[in-house]
Coordinates of C-alpha atoms in Angstrom, one line a residue:
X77 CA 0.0 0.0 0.0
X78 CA 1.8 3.4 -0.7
X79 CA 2.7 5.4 1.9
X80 CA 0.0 8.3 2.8
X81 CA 0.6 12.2 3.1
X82 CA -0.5 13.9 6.0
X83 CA -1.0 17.6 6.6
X84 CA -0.4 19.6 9.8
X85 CA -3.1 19.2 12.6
X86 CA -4.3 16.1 10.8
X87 CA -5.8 13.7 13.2
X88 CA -4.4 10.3 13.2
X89 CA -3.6 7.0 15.0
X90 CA -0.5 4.3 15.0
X91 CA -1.4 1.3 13.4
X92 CA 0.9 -0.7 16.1
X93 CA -0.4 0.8 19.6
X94 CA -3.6 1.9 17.6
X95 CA -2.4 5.4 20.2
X96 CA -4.4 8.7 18.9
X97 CA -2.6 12.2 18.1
X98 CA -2.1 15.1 16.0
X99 CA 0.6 15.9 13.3
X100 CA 2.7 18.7 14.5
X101 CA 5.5 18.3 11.9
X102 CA 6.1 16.6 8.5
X103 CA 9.9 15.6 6.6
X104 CA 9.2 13.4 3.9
X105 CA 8.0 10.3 5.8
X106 CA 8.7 11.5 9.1
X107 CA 5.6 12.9 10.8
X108 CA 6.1 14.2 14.4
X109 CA 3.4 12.9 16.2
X110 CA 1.6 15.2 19.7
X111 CA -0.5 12.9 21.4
X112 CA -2.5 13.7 24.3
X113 CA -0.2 13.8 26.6
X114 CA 3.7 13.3 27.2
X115 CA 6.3 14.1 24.3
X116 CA 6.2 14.2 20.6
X117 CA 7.0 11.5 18.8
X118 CA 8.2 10.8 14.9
X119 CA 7.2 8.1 12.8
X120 CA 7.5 6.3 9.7
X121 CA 4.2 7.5 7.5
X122 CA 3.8 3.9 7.4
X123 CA 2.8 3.5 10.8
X124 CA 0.3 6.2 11.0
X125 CA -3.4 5.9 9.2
X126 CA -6.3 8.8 9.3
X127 CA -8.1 9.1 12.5
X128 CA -11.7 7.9 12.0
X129 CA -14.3 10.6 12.6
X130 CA -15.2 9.6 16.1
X131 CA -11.6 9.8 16.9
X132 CA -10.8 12.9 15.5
X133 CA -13.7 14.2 17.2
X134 CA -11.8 13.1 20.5
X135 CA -8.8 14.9 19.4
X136 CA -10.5 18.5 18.5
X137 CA -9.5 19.9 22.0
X138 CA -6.2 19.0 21.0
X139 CA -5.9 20.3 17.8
X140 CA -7.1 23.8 19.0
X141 CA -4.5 23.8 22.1
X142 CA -1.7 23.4 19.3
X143 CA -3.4 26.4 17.1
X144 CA -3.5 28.7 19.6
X145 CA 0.2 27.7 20.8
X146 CA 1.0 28.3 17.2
X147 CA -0.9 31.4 16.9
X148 CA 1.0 32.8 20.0
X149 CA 4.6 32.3 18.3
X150 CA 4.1 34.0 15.7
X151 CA 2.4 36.8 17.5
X152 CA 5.4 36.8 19.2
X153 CA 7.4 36.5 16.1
X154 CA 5.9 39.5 14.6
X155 CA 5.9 41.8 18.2
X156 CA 9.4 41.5 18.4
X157 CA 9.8 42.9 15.5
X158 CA 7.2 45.9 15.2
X159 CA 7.9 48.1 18.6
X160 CA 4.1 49.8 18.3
X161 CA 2.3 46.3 18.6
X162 CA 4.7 46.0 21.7
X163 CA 3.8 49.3 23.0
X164 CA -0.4 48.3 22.1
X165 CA 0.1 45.0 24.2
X166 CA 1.8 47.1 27.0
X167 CA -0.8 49.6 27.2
X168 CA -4.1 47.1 26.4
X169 CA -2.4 45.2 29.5
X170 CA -2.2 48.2 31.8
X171 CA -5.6 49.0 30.9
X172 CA -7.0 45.8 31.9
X173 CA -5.1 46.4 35.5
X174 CA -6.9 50.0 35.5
X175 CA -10.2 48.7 35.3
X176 CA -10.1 46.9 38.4
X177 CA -7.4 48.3 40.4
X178 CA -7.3 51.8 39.4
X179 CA -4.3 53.1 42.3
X180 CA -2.5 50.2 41.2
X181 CA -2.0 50.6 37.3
X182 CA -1.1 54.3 37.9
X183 CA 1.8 53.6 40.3
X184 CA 2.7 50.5 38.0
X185 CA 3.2 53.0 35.1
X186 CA 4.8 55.4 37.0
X187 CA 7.5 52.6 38.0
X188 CA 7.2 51.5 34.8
X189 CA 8.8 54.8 33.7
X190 CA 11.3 55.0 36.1
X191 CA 12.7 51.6 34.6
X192 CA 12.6 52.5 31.4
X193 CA 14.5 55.7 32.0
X194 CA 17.5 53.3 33.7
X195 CA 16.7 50.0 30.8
X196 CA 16.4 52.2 27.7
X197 CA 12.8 52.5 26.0
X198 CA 13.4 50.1 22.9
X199 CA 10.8 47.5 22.7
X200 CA 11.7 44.5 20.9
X201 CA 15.1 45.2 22.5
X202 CA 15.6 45.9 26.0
X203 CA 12.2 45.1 26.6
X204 CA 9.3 43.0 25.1
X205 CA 5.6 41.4 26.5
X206 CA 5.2 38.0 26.7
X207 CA 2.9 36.4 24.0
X208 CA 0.4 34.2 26.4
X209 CA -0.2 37.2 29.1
X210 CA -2.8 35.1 30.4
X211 CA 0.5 32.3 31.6
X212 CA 2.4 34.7 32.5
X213 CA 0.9 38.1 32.8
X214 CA 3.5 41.8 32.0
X215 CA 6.3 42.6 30.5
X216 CA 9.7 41.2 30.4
X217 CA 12.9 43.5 30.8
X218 CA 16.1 41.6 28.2
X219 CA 19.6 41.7 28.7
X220 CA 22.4 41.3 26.0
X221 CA 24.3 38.1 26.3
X222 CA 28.0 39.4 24.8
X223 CA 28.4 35.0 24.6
X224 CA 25.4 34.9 22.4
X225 CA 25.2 37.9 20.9
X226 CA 21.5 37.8 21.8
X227 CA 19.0 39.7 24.0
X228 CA 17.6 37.4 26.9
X229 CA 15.0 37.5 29.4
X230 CA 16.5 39.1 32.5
X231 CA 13.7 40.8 34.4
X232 CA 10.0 39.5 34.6
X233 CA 6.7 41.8 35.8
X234 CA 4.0 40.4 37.6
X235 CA 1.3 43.1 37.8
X236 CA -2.0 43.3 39.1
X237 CA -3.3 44.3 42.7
X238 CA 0.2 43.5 43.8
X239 CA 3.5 43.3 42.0
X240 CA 5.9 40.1 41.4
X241 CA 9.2 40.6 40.0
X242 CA 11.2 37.8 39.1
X243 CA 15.3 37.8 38.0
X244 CA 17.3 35.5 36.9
X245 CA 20.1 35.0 39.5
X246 CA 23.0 35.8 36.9
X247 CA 22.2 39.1 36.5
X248 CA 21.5 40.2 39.8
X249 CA 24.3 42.8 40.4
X250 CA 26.2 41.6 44.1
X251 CA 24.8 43.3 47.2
X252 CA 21.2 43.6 45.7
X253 CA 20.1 39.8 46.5
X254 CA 18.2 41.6 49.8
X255 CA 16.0 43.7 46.8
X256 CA 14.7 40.0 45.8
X257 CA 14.1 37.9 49.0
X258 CA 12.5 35.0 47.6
X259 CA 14.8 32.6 46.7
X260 CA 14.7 29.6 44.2
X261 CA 12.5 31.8 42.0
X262 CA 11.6 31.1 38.2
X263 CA 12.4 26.8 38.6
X264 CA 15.4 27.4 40.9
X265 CA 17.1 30.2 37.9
X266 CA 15.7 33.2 39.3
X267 CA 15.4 35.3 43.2
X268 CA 11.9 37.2 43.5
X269 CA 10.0 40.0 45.5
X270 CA 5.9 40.6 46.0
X271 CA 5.1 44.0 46.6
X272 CA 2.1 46.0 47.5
X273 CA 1.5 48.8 45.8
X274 CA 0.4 51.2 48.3
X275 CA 3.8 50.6 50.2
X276 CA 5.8 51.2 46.8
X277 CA 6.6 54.5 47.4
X278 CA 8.8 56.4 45.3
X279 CA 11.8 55.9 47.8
X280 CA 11.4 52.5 48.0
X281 CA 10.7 51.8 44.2
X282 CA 14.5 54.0 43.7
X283 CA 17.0 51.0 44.8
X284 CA 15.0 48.6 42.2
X285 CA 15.4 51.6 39.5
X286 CA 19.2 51.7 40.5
X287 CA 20.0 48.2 40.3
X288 CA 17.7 48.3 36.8
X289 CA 20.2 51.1 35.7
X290 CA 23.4 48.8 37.4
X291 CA 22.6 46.0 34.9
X292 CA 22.3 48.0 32.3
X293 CA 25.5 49.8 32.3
X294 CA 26.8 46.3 31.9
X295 CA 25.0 45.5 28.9
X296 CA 26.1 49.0 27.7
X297 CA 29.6 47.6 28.1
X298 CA 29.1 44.2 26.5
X299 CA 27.0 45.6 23.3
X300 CA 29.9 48.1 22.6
X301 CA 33.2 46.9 23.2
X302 CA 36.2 49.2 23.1

């Protein structure tokens, strides 16, 4: 019997295991395989046949979670490289803090500024939103890795009634681990603080501004060389 073609998203199940899944991925007559839970797996085309319609009615849930995961890459894709649509996301995300917690989004915006003065304002670059904001809710400060030559996430914002930062232990400058108490933050990579707004005063939002500003200076250096 030849050898079938499969599209992307097709519903289908191994002839072996007679387990269900969805094509992810096709090279020739390897199809990578996403079943309902665990890994992806490639196969021989041979071993794969059309899902009947009762099965790929089991497998619709499925095939939408991998869309939408889909659709959110290239979102991102496409935000980091058109700064407005960064800014749009920023401020449709604020907005949706404002609506509830009105006090909150305004000092959020005004700390907001005060990082951007010590990061440097360049979405896409030094800073960027992250695509599911429903996961993982605000924007992400990026540092330039000189070993890389890349931009990576450095800095993550929490925001809502409260305020969660999260920072990945290699860039914390020394002598500012007491500015992130929360240890074994971000999987173990990262040191973290929760704040509450109306105790985020302007003097004590200035040492996270100034150690903002520290690691910067740094990148500064790496990015330009003498």
């Amino acid at each position: 019997m030849d050898n079938l073609t499969f599209e992307i998203y097709a519903p289908v199940r191994n002839t072996i295991n007679k387990a269900l899944g969805v094509v992810t991925k096709v090279a020739g007559d390897n199809i990578t395989v996403q079943p309902f839970s665990g890994d992806r797996l490639t196969f021989r085309a041979q071993y794969l046949a059309p899902a009947t319609e009762a099965e790929a009615a089991s497998l619709q849930d499925l095939i939408t979670r991998l869309k939408l995961e889909e659709e959110n890459r290239n979102k991102a894709k496409t935000m980091k490289a058109d700064p407005e649509l960064i800014r749009a996301e920023f401020e449709k995300f604020v907005k949706h803090i404002a609506v509830r917690y009105p006090k909150s989004a305004e000092t959020f915006r005004e700390f907001w500024a005060e990082l951007m003065t010590a990061a440097g304002d360049l979405p896409g670059q030094t800073w960027e939103m992250r695509p599911n904001t429903a996961k993982n809710p605000g924007p992400v400060l990026k540092m330039f890795n000189p070993a890389t030559q890349k931009w990576v996430y450095c800095l993550s914002l929490l925001a809502g009634w409260g305020l969660r930062m999260e920072i990945k232990k290699e860039f914390l400058p020394p002598g500012t681990e007491n500015l992130f108490p929360i240890d074994h933050a971000m999987f173990g990579a990262g040191r973290a603080v929760e704040l509450v707004y109306r105790d985020f005063t302007p003097v004590k939002r200035r040492p996270y501004a100034d150690c903002v500003k520290t690691i910067y200076s740094v990148v500064q250096k790496s990015e330009n060389p003498q």
